[in-house]
Amino acid sequence: MPGLTAVDEDDVSSARRDGAHAAEGAGRHLGGAAVVPEATVARLPQYLRALTALAEAGSRTVSSEALAEAAGVGSAKLRKDLSHLGSYGTRGVGYDVAELQRHIADRLGQAGSWRVVIVGVGNLGHALAGYSGFASRGFTVVGLFDDDPAVVGQVVVGLRVRPLDELAEVVGGPGSAIAVLAVPAQHAQAVCDRLVAAGTRSVLNFAPTVLRVPDGVDVRKVDLASELQILAFHAQRRAAPAAAAPAPGAAAPARGATGASAGPLLPHALRRVEEVV
Amino acid sequence: MPGLTAVDEDDVSSARRDGAHAAEGAGRHLGGAAVVPEATVARLPQYLRALTALAEAGSRTVSSEALAEAAGVGSAKLRKDLSHLGSYGTRGVGYDVAELQRHIADRLGQAGSWRVVIVGVGNLGHALAGYSGFASRGFTVVGLFDDDPAVVGQVVVGLRVRPLDELAEVVGGPGSAIAVLAVPAQHAQAVCDRLVAAGTRSVLNFAPTVLRVPDGVDVRKVDLASELQILAFHAQRRAAPAAAAPAPGAAAPARGATGASAGPLLPHALRRVEEVV
DNA sequence: ACGACTTTGTGCGCGCGTTCACAAACGCCT
DNA sequence: AGGCGTTTGTGAACGCGCGCACAAAGTCGT
């Protein structure tokens, strides 16, 4: 496995990888498809992406070997994953690209475009609002929210930034939207509470904090700094095979003869500390 | 476990959850601390954050129970994790906050500030460059790179955006920097190859693509759209307990009587498709 | 100084996920 | 039509990580 990429690790996890999903009901097997392991669910998006690429390339069918190669996993793992969704392959031939693509997309709820609200519009939230990858995967940003008077009312990607009081108008109702949390860590829990109170059942949290939510609410965490720290751990491990705690690898000297960037690094004054996430 | 947050997922990945770390040498146990499980490594940043918060709150010592509560994990898991780093606790008392904080920080290489380069400065890359969470965790952005003539030369957070040709000047050398990949998916592999050629050993990839790297290079992936898709999977599962594939929950109608945002949703024209990541 | 209480560190069992290996199923060629 | 090669689907073994429960170890009170 060395030398290859993988899902979060997360692992994910890692991460995965360490999902906290409610593990709902037991394991009925009605219809044919039943409980899908969390680890498998985490890989479905990758399979779907690989299938989309194959479809655009003109492939009609794929073998598990080829699809696994494209998705960066082992073929056995892929077959077992797909077997949890049902038997959509033909022995001796492989999988029908379009059919499998449709089935996975259905499972991921990509059929009906999901509504997404972004809470916290500053730096990261702003970037996420303009992220084209969301729209191309069936997600529609229908609301931007923030309580900072400096950004409320501002139009970002065609949407007016609204105060958090108006959350219920968009989030509430039957088809509750998925919420993306991109607020400072200190306010993350409070804002999350308001989201849940407004009816949100799915939250993607970018704030480096542990969120407490009632049962039935699904939270996934994306921690940018942690990812870097995990990389740093392995990098340090590579650099220091023997000694206890020497120089990690980039102490103070040798910052490269760049020239232009030799000036002030990271002028913090531009943004208040911990402003966004 | 329902109703609680978790890593990554890690996930979890990761996630993972599902790290692709080279698993290097076997498991020597020199000095006292040996091989640290990947799942444990993924949690160290969370522990460190909790410890920092406790230190600022004035706590001198913490019990595993209290620290676990703050980090959102079980106390037994936390104790076992810490035991992999060595015995830094006192029975009957708990852990010395400052001491444990220092030890974990050392393990994560936070002692010497790590150099980070961001490749791909548009939308997301721009936001990451200004992300204050990096600096506060010991990471210093020392270079911004892009090959788009429209952004090269531009000054973003005090750093001039430079062409990819100058990568080796910053990345190369002994203390190789960590690279953050925020380029369009089509170019991710090519840019990654150039990074590796320049000496990069650690890459944080935001592009939704499988990266092939030689052994010894560590890659972690952050896939924003996938996270949303995983949430969508569970949300759909909640909404459709019986039927095969009905309406996921937000088909076409009822988009909420927002008013201001009823206009054009996500004006793609603002940015070319798949522009950033 | 000694006993009782508190908390760490860990040995053990369990369940999930991954991998191997193979039988069943399908197309194709003769 | 029938055999042959190919590929899926899955049973079983393996390994990792998690949680329980307890002994070791230290502190505090008397």
Coordinates of C-alpha atoms (C1' of nucleotides) in Angstrom, one line a residue:
Chain A
M1 CA 0.0 0.0 0.0
P2 CA 2.9 2.4 0.3
G3 CA 3.3 5.0 -2.4
L4 CA -0.4 5.2 -3.1
T5 CA -3.1 7.7 -2.2
A6 CA -6.1 6.9 -0.1
V7 CA -9.2 8.4 1.3
D8 CA -8.7 10.4 4.4
E9 CA -7.4 8.9 5.5
D10 CA -9.6 9.5 7.0
D11 CA -9.8 8.1 7.3
V12 CA -10.5 8.2 7.2
S13 CA -9.3 8.8 8.5
S14 CA -9.6 9.3 9.4
A15 CA -10.5 8.9 9.6
R16 CA -11.8 8.5 9.0
R17 CA -12.5 7.2 9.7
D18 CA -13.9 7.3 12.9
G19 CA -17.4 8.0 11.9
A20 CA -20.0 8.8 14.6
H21 CA -23.0 7.9 12.5
A22 CA -25.9 6.7 14.4
A23 CA -25.6 3.1 13.1
E24 CA -29.3 3.2 12.8
G25 CA -31.5 0.2 12.8
A26 CA -30.1 -3.3 12.9
G27 CA -29.5 -4.9 9.5
R28 CA -32.6 -5.8 7.6
H29 CA -32.1 -6.9 4.1
L30 CA -35.3 -6.0 2.3
G31 CA -35.3 -5.6 -1.4
G32 CA -31.7 -6.7 -1.7
A33 CA -29.6 -3.8 -0.4
A34 CA -29.4 -3.4 3.3
V35 CA -26.9 -1.8 5.7
V36 CA -23.9 -0.3 3.9
P37 CA -20.7 -0.2 6.0
E38 CA -19.5 3.3 6.9
A39 CA -16.1 2.6 5.3
T40 CA -17.8 1.7 2.1
V41 CA -20.0 4.8 2.1
A42 CA -16.9 7.0 2.4
R43 CA -15.5 5.5 -0.8
L44 CA -18.7 5.7 -2.9
P45 CA -18.0 9.3 -4.0
Q46 CA -14.6 8.2 -5.3
Y47 CA -16.1 5.4 -7.2
L48 CA -18.7 7.8 -8.7
R49 CA -16.0 10.2 -9.7
A50 CA -14.1 7.5 -11.4
L51 CA -17.2 6.3 -13.2
T52 CA -18.0 9.7 -14.4
A53 CA -14.5 10.1 -15.8
L54 CA -14.9 6.7 -17.5
A55 CA -18.2 7.6 -19.0
E56 CA -16.9 10.8 -20.4
A57 CA -14.0 8.8 -21.9
G58 CA -16.5 6.7 -23.7
S59 CA -16.2 3.5 -21.8
R60 CA -19.3 1.3 -21.8
T61 CA -18.2 -1.3 -19.3
V62 CA -15.4 -1.6 -16.7
S63 CA -13.9 -4.4 -14.9
S64 CA -13.5 -4.2 -11.1
E65 CA -9.7 -4.2 -11.8
A66 CA -9.9 -1.2 -14.0
L67 CA -12.3 0.7 -11.8
A68 CA -10.3 0.0 -8.7
E69 CA -7.2 1.3 -10.4
A70 CA -9.0 4.5 -11.4
A71 CA -10.3 4.9 -7.8
G72 CA -7.0 4.1 -6.2
V73 CA -8.2 1.0 -4.2
G74 CA -7.8 -2.7 -4.4
S75 CA -10.1 -4.6 -6.7
A76 CA -11.3 -7.0 -4.0
K77 CA -12.3 -4.1 -1.8
L78 CA -14.2 -2.5 -4.6
R79 CA -16.1 -5.6 -5.4
K80 CA -17.1 -6.1 -1.8
D81 CA -18.1 -2.5 -1.6
L82 CA -20.3 -2.7 -4.7
S83 CA -21.8 -6.0 -3.5
H84 CA -23.3 -4.1 -0.5
L85 CA -25.3 -2.0 -3.0
G86 CA -26.5 -5.0 -4.9
S87 CA -25.3 -7.0 -7.9
Y88 CA -24.9 -4.6 -10.7
G89 CA -22.1 -6.4 -12.5
T90 CA -22.0 -9.1 -15.2
R91 CA -19.6 -11.9 -14.7
G92 CA -17.1 -12.3 -17.4
V93 CA -17.8 -8.8 -18.6
G94 CA -17.7 -6.3 -15.8
Y95 CA -19.9 -3.4 -14.7
D96 CA -22.0 -1.3 -17.0
V97 CA -20.6 2.2 -16.5
A98 CA -23.8 4.2 -16.9
E99 CA -25.9 1.8 -14.9
L100 CA -23.5 1.6 -12.0
Q101 CA -23.0 5.4 -12.1
R102 CA -26.8 5.8 -11.9
H103 CA -27.1 3.4 -9.0
I104 CA -24.4 5.0 -6.9
A105 CA -25.6 8.5 -7.6
D106 CA -29.1 7.4 -6.4
R107 CA -27.7 6.0 -3.2
L108 CA -25.8 9.3 -2.6
G109 CA -29.0 11.2 -3.1
Q110 CA -27.6 12.9 -6.1
A111 CA -30.9 12.5 -7.9
G112 CA -32.5 15.4 -6.2
S113 CA -30.2 18.3 -5.9
W114 CA -29.4 18.9 -2.3
R115 CA -29.8 22.3 -0.7
V116 CA -26.8 23.6 1.1
V117 CA -26.4 26.6 3.4
I118 CA -23.1 28.1 4.4
V119 CA -22.9 29.7 7.8
G120 CA -19.9 32.0 8.3
V121 CA -19.0 34.0 5.3
G122 CA -15.4 35.1 5.7
N123 CA -12.2 33.8 4.1
L124 CA -13.0 30.1 4.0
G125 CA -16.8 30.4 3.9
H126 CA -16.5 32.8 1.0
A127 CA -14.3 30.4 -0.9
L128 CA -16.7 27.5 -0.2
A129 CA -19.6 29.6 -1.5
G130 CA -17.8 29.9 -4.8
Y131 CA -16.5 26.3 -5.0
S132 CA -17.7 24.9 -8.2
G133 CA -17.2 21.3 -7.1
F134 CA -20.4 21.5 -5.0
A135 CA -22.7 22.4 -7.9
S136 CA -21.2 19.8 -10.2
R137 CA -22.0 17.1 -7.7
G138 CA -25.6 18.0 -7.2
F139 CA -25.4 20.5 -4.4
T140 CA -27.0 23.9 -4.6
V141 CA -26.0 26.7 -2.3
V142 CA -29.2 28.3 -1.3
G143 CA -28.2 30.5 1.6
L144 CA -25.3 32.4 3.1
F145 CA -25.4 33.4 6.7
D146 CA -23.3 35.5 9.1
D147 CA -23.8 37.6 12.1
D148 CA -21.0 40.0 11.4
P149 CA -22.5 43.3 10.5
A150 CA -19.6 43.9 8.1
V151 CA -20.6 41.1 5.8
V152 CA -24.4 40.9 6.3
G153 CA -26.1 42.3 3.2
Q154 CA -23.1 41.8 1.1
V155 CA -23.6 39.8 -2.1
V156 CA -21.1 37.1 -2.6
V157 CA -21.7 34.7 -5.4
G158 CA -25.1 36.0 -6.3
L159 CA -26.5 35.5 -2.9
R160 CA -27.1 38.1 -0.3
V161 CA -25.5 37.3 3.1
R162 CA -28.3 37.2 5.6
P163 CA -28.3 37.3 9.4
L164 CA -28.6 34.0 11.4
D165 CA -32.1 34.9 12.5
E166 CA -33.4 34.1 9.0
L167 CA -31.9 30.6 9.2
A168 CA -35.2 28.8 9.9
E169 CA -36.7 30.2 6.7
V170 CA -34.2 28.3 4.5
V171 CA -33.2 25.4 6.7
G172 CA -36.5 24.5 8.1
G173 CA -39.2 22.5 6.4
P174 CA -39.3 19.0 5.2
G175 CA -36.3 18.8 2.9
S176 CA -33.8 20.1 5.5
A177 CA -30.7 21.6 3.9
I178 CA -27.2 20.5 4.7
A179 CA -25.3 23.1 6.7
V180 CA -21.7 24.0 6.2
L181 CA -20.2 25.5 9.4
A182 CA -17.3 28.0 8.7
V183 CA -17.4 30.2 11.7
P184 CA -14.8 30.9 14.4
A185 CA -14.2 28.1 16.8
Q186 CA -15.5 30.0 19.7
H187 CA -18.9 30.4 18.1
A188 CA -19.2 27.0 16.5
Q189 CA -21.2 25.3 19.2
A190 CA -23.6 28.1 19.6
V191 CA -24.2 28.4 15.9
C192 CA -24.6 24.7 15.6
D193 CA -27.2 24.7 18.3
R194 CA -29.2 27.3 16.3
L195 CA -28.8 25.3 13.2
V196 CA -30.2 22.1 14.9
A197 CA -33.0 24.1 16.4
A198 CA -33.9 25.4 13.0
G199 CA -34.2 21.8 11.8
T200 CA -30.8 20.9 10.4
R201 CA -29.9 17.3 10.5
S202 CA -26.6 17.3 8.6
V203 CA -23.6 19.5 9.4
L204 CA -20.2 19.8 7.8
N205 CA -18.0 21.4 10.4
F206 CA -14.8 23.3 9.5
A207 CA -14.3 24.7 12.9
P208 CA -11.6 23.0 15.0
T209 CA -14.0 22.2 17.9
V210 CA -15.9 19.2 19.2
L211 CA -19.5 19.7 18.4
R212 CA -22.2 18.3 20.7
V213 CA -25.4 17.5 18.8
P214 CA -28.5 15.5 19.8
D215 CA -29.1 12.1 18.4
G216 CA -30.3 12.0 14.8
V217 CA -28.0 14.8 13.7
D218 CA -25.1 13.9 11.5
V219 CA -21.8 15.8 11.9
R220 CA -18.7 15.4 9.8
K221 CA -15.6 17.4 10.5
V222 CA -13.0 18.8 8.2
D223 CA -10.0 20.0 10.2
L224 CA -7.4 21.7 7.9
A225 CA -4.8 22.3 10.6
S226 CA -5.0 18.8 11.9
E227 CA -4.3 17.4 8.4
L228 CA -1.1 19.4 8.3
Q229 CA -0.2 18.3 11.8
I230 CA -0.6 14.7 10.8
L231 CA 1.6 15.2 7.8
A232 CA 4.1 17.0 10.0
F233 CA 4.1 14.0 12.4
H234 CA 5.1 11.6 9.6
A235 CA 7.6 14.1 8.2
Q236 CA 9.3 14.5 11.5
R237 CA 9.4 10.7 11.9
R238 CA 11.2 10.4 8.6
A239 CA 13.7 13.1 9.5
A240 CA 14.4 11.8 13.0
P241 CA 14.9 8.1 13.0
A242 CA 17.1 7.9 16.1
A243 CA 17.3 10.9 18.3
A244 CA 14.6 11.9 20.8
A245 CA 13.6 15.3 19.6
P246 CA 16.2 17.1 17.4
A247 CA 15.4 19.7 14.8
P248 CA 12.3 18.7 13.0
G249 CA 13.8 19.6 9.6
A250 CA 13.1 23.3 9.3
A251 CA 14.2 25.1 12.3
A252 CA 15.3 28.6 11.6
P253 CA 18.0 28.9 8.9
A254 CA 18.0 28.2 5.2
R255 CA 14.7 29.6 4.1
G256 CA 15.7 29.5 0.5
A257 CA 17.0 32.5 -1.4
T258 CA 13.6 33.5 -2.6
G259 CA 14.0 37.2 -2.7
A260 CA 10.6 38.6 -3.1
S261 CA 9.0 36.7 -0.3
A262 CA 11.8 37.6 2.1
G263 CA 9.8 40.4 3.5
P264 CA 7.1 40.1 6.2
L265 CA 5.7 36.6 6.3
L266 CA 2.0 36.3 7.0
P267 CA 0.9 39.8 8.1
H268 CA -1.6 38.8 10.7
A269 CA -2.9 42.2 11.0
L270 CA -4.9 41.6 7.8
R271 CA -7.4 39.5 9.6
R272 CA -8.3 39.1 13.2
V273 CA -6.9 36.0 14.8
E274 CA -9.1 33.0 14.4
E275 CA -11.4 35.0 12.2
V276 CA -12.7 32.2 10.1
V277 CA -12.7 28.8 11.5
Chain B
M1 CA -21.7 6.7 20.1
P2 CA -24.7 8.3 18.3
G3 CA -25.1 12.0 18.8
L4 CA -21.4 12.7 19.1
T5 CA -18.9 14.2 16.8
A6 CA -15.9 12.4 15.5
V7 CA -12.9 12.9 13.4
D8 CA -12.7 12.3 10.2
E9 CA -13.6 11.1 10.4
D10 CA -11.3 9.6 10.2
D11 CA -11.7 9.8 9.2
V12 CA -11.8 8.6 8.7
S13 CA -10.4 8.5 7.6
S14 CA -10.0 8.3 7.5
A15 CA -11.3 9.1 8.3
R16 CA -10.0 8.5 7.9
R17 CA -9.5 7.3 7.8
D18 CA -7.8 5.2 5.7
G19 CA -4.3 6.6 5.6
A20 CA -1.9 5.5 2.9
H21 CA 1.1 6.0 5.0
A22 CA 4.2 4.1 4.1
A23 CA 4.1 2.1 7.3
E24 CA 7.8 2.4 7.2
G25 CA 10.2 0.2 9.1
A26 CA 9.0 -2.5 11.4
G27 CA 8.4 -1.5 15.0
R28 CA 11.5 -0.7 17.0
H29 CA 11.1 0.4 20.5
L30 CA 14.2 2.4 21.2
G31 CA 14.2 5.0 23.9
G32 CA 10.8 4.1 25.1
A33 CA 8.4 5.4 22.5
A34 CA 8.0 3.3 19.4
V35 CA 5.4 2.9 16.6
V36 CA 2.4 5.1 17.1
P37 CA -0.8 3.7 15.5
E38 CA -2.2 5.8 12.7
A39 CA -5.5 6.1 14.4
T40 CA -3.8 7.6 17.4
V41 CA -1.8 10.0 15.3
A42 CA -5.0 11.3 13.8
R43 CA -6.3 12.2 17.3
L44 CA -3.2 13.9 18.6
P45 CA -4.1 17.3 17.1
Q46 CA -7.4 17.1 18.9
Y47 CA -5.8 16.3 22.2
L48 CA -3.3 19.1 21.7
R49 CA -6.1 21.5 21.1
A50 CA -8.0 20.5 24.2
L51 CA -4.8 20.8 26.2
T52 CA -4.2 24.3 24.9
A53 CA -7.7 25.3 25.9
L54 CA -7.2 23.8 29.3
A55 CA -3.9 25.6 29.8
E56 CA -5.4 28.9 28.9
A57 CA -8.2 28.2 31.3
G58 CA -5.6 27.9 34.0
S59 CA -5.7 24.1 34.7
R60 CA -2.5 22.6 35.9
T61 CA -3.5 19.0 35.7
V62 CA -6.2 17.0 34.0
S63 CA -7.6 13.5 34.5
S64 CA -8.0 11.3 31.5
E65 CA -11.7 11.5 32.0
A66 CA -11.8 15.3 31.8
L67 CA -9.4 15.5 28.8
A68 CA -11.3 12.8 27.0
E69 CA -14.5 14.7 27.6
A70 CA -12.9 17.9 26.1
A71 CA -11.6 16.0 23.1
G72 CA -14.8 14.2 22.5
V73 CA -13.4 10.6 22.9
G74 CA -13.6 7.9 25.5
S75 CA -11.2 8.0 28.4
A76 CA -9.9 4.5 27.9
K77 CA -9.1 5.3 24.3
L78 CA -7.3 8.5 25.3
R79 CA -5.2 6.7 27.9
K80 CA -4.2 4.1 25.4
D81 CA -3.3 6.7 22.9
L82 CA -1.1 8.6 25.4
S83 CA 0.5 5.4 26.5
H84 CA 1.9 5.0 23.0
L85 CA 3.8 8.3 23.5
G86 CA 5.1 7.2 26.8
S87 CA 4.0 7.5 30.4
Y88 CA 3.5 11.2 31.1
G89 CA 0.8 10.9 33.7
T90 CA 0.8 10.5 37.5
R91 CA -1.5 7.9 39.0
G92 CA -3.9 9.3 41.4
V93 CA -3.5 12.8 40.0
G94 CA -3.7 12.9 36.2
Y95 CA -1.6 14.5 33.5
D96 CA 0.4 17.7 33.8
V97 CA -1.2 19.9 31.2
A98 CA 1.8 21.9 30.3
E99 CA 4.1 18.8 30.2
L100 CA 1.7 16.7 28.1
Q101 CA 1.1 19.7 25.8
R102 CA 4.8 20.0 25.2
H103 CA 5.3 16.3 24.5
I104 CA 2.5 16.1 22.0
A105 CA 3.6 19.3 20.3
D106 CA 7.1 17.9 20.0
R107 CA 5.8 14.7 18.5
L108 CA 3.8 16.7 15.9
G109 CA 6.9 18.6 15.1
Q110 CA 5.3 21.8 16.2
A111 CA 8.6 22.7 17.9
G112 CA 10.2 23.9 14.8
S113 CA 7.7 25.9 12.7
W114 CA 7.0 24.0 9.5
R115 CA 7.2 25.7 6.1
V116 CA 4.1 25.4 3.9
V117 CA 3.7 26.2 0.3
I118 CA 0.3 26.6 -1.4
V119 CA 0.1 25.6 -5.0
G120 CA -2.9 27.0 -6.8
V121 CA -4.0 30.4 -5.7
G122 CA -7.6 30.9 -6.7
N123 CA -10.8 30.7 -4.6
L124 CA -9.8 28.0 -2.2
G125 CA -6.0 28.5 -2.4
H126 CA -6.5 32.1 -1.6
A127 CA -8.6 31.3 1.4
L128 CA -6.1 28.8 2.7
A129 CA -3.3 31.3 2.3
G130 CA -5.2 33.6 4.7
Y131 CA -6.3 30.9 7.1
S132 CA -5.1 32.0 10.5
G133 CA -5.5 28.4 11.9
F134 CA -2.3 27.4 10.1
A135 CA -0.1 30.0 11.7
S136 CA -1.4 29.4 15.2
R137 CA -0.5 25.7 15.0
G138 CA 3.1 26.3 13.9
F139 CA 2.8 26.4 10.2
T140 CA 4.2 29.2 8.2
V141 CA 3.1 29.8 4.6
V142 CA 6.4 30.7 2.8
G143 CA 5.3 30.5 -0.8
L144 CA 2.3 30.8 -3.1
F145 CA 2.5 29.3 -6.6
D146 CA 0.3 29.3 -9.7
D147 CA 0.8 29.1 -13.4
D148 CA -2.2 31.2 -14.3
P149 CA -0.8 34.5 -15.7
A150 CA -3.8 36.3 -14.3
V151 CA -2.7 35.6 -10.7
V152 CA 1.1 35.3 -11.0
G153 CA 2.7 38.4 -9.5
Q154 CA -0.3 39.2 -7.5
V155 CA 0.3 39.8 -3.8
V156 CA -2.2 37.8 -1.7
V157 CA -1.5 37.9 2.0
G158 CA 1.8 39.6 1.8
L159 CA 3.3 37.0 -0.5
R160 CA 3.8 37.4 -4.2
V161 CA 2.3 34.6 -6.2
R162 CA 5.1 33.0 -8.2
P163 CA 5.2 30.7 -11.2
L164 CA 5.7 27.0 -10.6
D165 CA 9.2 27.1 -12.1
E166 CA 10.4 28.7 -8.9
L167 CA 9.1 25.8 -6.8
A168 CA 12.5 24.2 -6.3
E169 CA 13.9 27.4 -4.7
V170 CA 11.4 27.2 -1.8
V171 CA 10.6 23.5 -1.6
G172 CA 14.0 22.0 -2.1
G173 CA 16.7 21.7 0.4
P174 CA 17.0 19.7 3.6
G175 CA 13.9 20.9 5.4
S176 CA 11.4 20.2 2.7
A177 CA 8.2 22.1 3.0
I178 CA 4.7 20.7 3.1
A179 CA 2.8 21.4 0.0
V180 CA -0.9 22.2 -0.2
L181 CA -2.4 21.3 -3.6
A182 CA -5.4 23.5 -4.5
V183 CA -5.3 23.3 -8.3
P184 CA -8.0 22.1 -10.7
A185 CA -8.3 18.3 -10.8
Q186 CA -7.1 18.0 -14.3
H187 CA -3.7 19.5 -13.4
A188 CA -3.4 18.0 -9.9
Q189 CA -1.3 15.0 -11.0
A190 CA 1.1 17.0 -13.1
V191 CA 1.6 19.6 -10.5
C192 CA 2.1 16.9 -7.9
D193 CA 4.8 15.4 -10.0
R194 CA 6.6 18.7 -10.2
L195 CA 6.3 19.1 -6.4
V196 CA 7.8 15.7 -5.8
A197 CA 10.5 16.3 -8.3
A198 CA 11.3 19.5 -6.4
G199 CA 11.8 17.5 -3.2
T200 CA 8.4 17.6 -1.5
R201 CA 7.7 14.7 0.7
S202 CA 4.3 15.7 2.2
V203 CA 1.3 16.8 0.2
L204 CA -2.2 17.9 1.3
N205 CA -4.4 17.4 -1.7
F206 CA -7.6 19.3 -2.1
A207 CA -8.2 18.2 -5.7
P208 CA -10.8 15.4 -6.1
T209 CA -8.3 13.1 -7.8
V210 CA -6.3 10.1 -7.0
L211 CA -2.6 11.1 -6.8
R212 CA 0.2 8.7 -7.7
V213 CA 3.3 9.4 -5.8
P214 CA 6.5 7.4 -5.3
D215 CA 7.3 5.6 -2.1
G216 CA 8.4 7.9 0.7
V217 CA 5.9 10.7 -0.2
D218 CA 3.0 11.2 2.1
V219 CA -0.3 12.3 0.7
R220 CA -3.4 13.2 2.6
K221 CA -6.6 14.1 0.8
V222 CA -9.4 16.6 1.7
D223 CA -12.4 16.1 -0.5
L224 CA -15.0 18.8 0.2
A225 CA -17.6 17.5 -2.2
S226 CA -17.2 13.9 -0.9
E227 CA -17.9 15.0 2.6
L228 CA -21.2 16.5 1.5
Q229 CA -22.0 13.4 -0.5
I230 CA -21.5 11.2 2.6
L231 CA -23.7 13.5 4.6
A232 CA -26.3 13.3 1.8
F233 CA -26.1 9.5 1.9
H234 CA -27.1 9.4 5.5
A235 CA -29.7 12.1 5.1
Q236 CA -31.3 10.2 2.3
R237 CA -31.2 7.0 4.4
R238 CA -33.1 8.8 7.1
A239 CA -35.7 10.2 4.7
A240 CA -36.3 7.0 2.8
P241 CA -36.5 4.0 5.2
A242 CA -38.6 1.8 3.0
A243 CA -38.9 2.7 -0.7
A244 CA -36.1 2.0 -3.2
A245 CA -35.3 5.5 -4.5
P246 CA -38.0 8.1 -3.9
A247 CA -37.4 11.8 -3.5
P248 CA -34.3 12.3 -1.5
G249 CA -35.8 15.1 0.5
A250 CA -35.4 18.1 -1.7
A251 CA -36.5 17.5 -5.2
A252 CA -37.8 20.5 -7.0
P253 CA -40.5 22.4 -5.0
A254 CA -40.4 24.1 -1.7
R255 CA -37.2 26.1 -1.9
G256 CA -38.3 28.2 1.0
A257 CA -39.7 31.7 0.7
T258 CA -36.4 33.4 1.0
G259 CA -37.1 36.4 -1.1
A260 CA -33.7 37.8 -1.7
S261 CA -32.0 34.7 -2.7
A262 CA -34.8 33.6 -5.1
G263 CA -32.9 35.0 -8.0
P264 CA -30.1 33.2 -9.9
L265 CA -28.6 30.5 -7.8
L266 CA -24.9 30.0 -8.2
P267 CA -24.0 32.1 -11.2
H268 CA -21.4 29.8 -12.7
A269 CA -20.3 32.5 -15.1
L270 CA -18.4 34.0 -12.2
R271 CA -15.8 31.3 -12.4
R272 CA -14.9 28.8 -15.0
V273 CA -16.0 25.3 -14.1
E274 CA -13.6 23.4 -11.9
E275 CA -11.5 26.4 -11.7
V276 CA -10.2 25.8 -8.2
V277 CA -10.0 22.2 -7.1
Chain C
dA1 C1' 3.4 5.2 59.0
dC2 C1' -0.4 3.0 57.1
dG3 C1' -4.8 2.4 55.0
dA4 C1' -8.2 4.1 51.7
dC5 C1' -9.2 6.4 47.7
dT6 C1' -8.1 8.0 43.1
dT7 C1' -6.3 7.6 38.6
dT8 C1' -3.1 5.7 35.2
dG9 C1' -1.5 2.0 32.3
dT10 C1' -2.7 -2.3 30.0
dG11 C1' -4.1 -7.3 29.1
dC12 C1' -7.9 -9.3 26.9
dG13 C1' -12.0 -10.1 24.1
dC14 C1' -14.8 -8.4 20.4
dG15 C1' -16.3 -6.4 16.1
dC16 C1' -15.3 -4.1 11.8
dG17 C1' -12.8 -3.8 7.8
dT18 C1' -9.4 -5.6 4.6
dT19 C1' -7.4 -9.3 1.9
dC20 C1' -7.0 -13.8 -0.1
dA21 C1' -8.7 -17.3 -2.7
dC22 C1' -12.1 -19.7 -5.1
dA23 C1' -16.6 -21.3 -6.9
dA24 C1' -20.4 -19.7 -9.7
dA25 C1' -21.9 -17.3 -13.7
dC26 C1' -21.5 -15.2 -18.2
dG27 C1' -19.8 -14.4 -23.0
dC28 C1' -17.3 -16.1 -26.8
dC29 C1' -15.3 -19.1 -30.0
dT30 C1' -15.3 -23.3 -32.4
Chain D
dA1 C1' -24.2 -26.8 -28.4
dG2 C1' -20.4 -27.2 -25.5
dG3 C1' -16.1 -26.1 -23.6
dC4 C1' -12.9 -22.3 -22.3
dG5 C1' -11.4 -18.1 -20.6
dT6 C1' -12.8 -14.2 -18.0
dT7 C1' -14.8 -11.7 -14.2
dT8 C1' -18.0 -11.2 -10.5
dG9 C1' -19.5 -12.2 -5.9
dT10 C1' -18.4 -14.1 -1.4
dG11 C1' -16.8 -17.3 2.3
dA12 C1' -13.0 -17.3 5.5
dA13 C1' -8.7 -15.8 7.6
dC14 C1' -6.2 -12.0 9.2
dG15 C1' -5.2 -7.7 11.5
dC16 C1' -6.3 -3.4 13.6
dG17 C1' -8.6 -0.7 16.6
dC18 C1' -11.9 -0.1 20.4
dG19 C1' -13.9 -0.8 25.0
dC20 C1' -14.0 -3.2 29.3
dA21 C1' -12.2 -4.2 33.5
dC22 C1' -8.5 -4.6 36.6
dA23 C1' -3.9 -4.5 38.7
dA24 C1' -0.2 -1.2 39.7
dA25 C1' 1.0 3.1 41.5
dG26 C1' 0.7 7.2 43.6
dT27 C1' -1.7 10.7 46.8
dC28 C1' -4.2 12.2 50.8
dG29 C1' -5.9 11.8 55.3
dT30 C1' -5.3 10.4 59.9

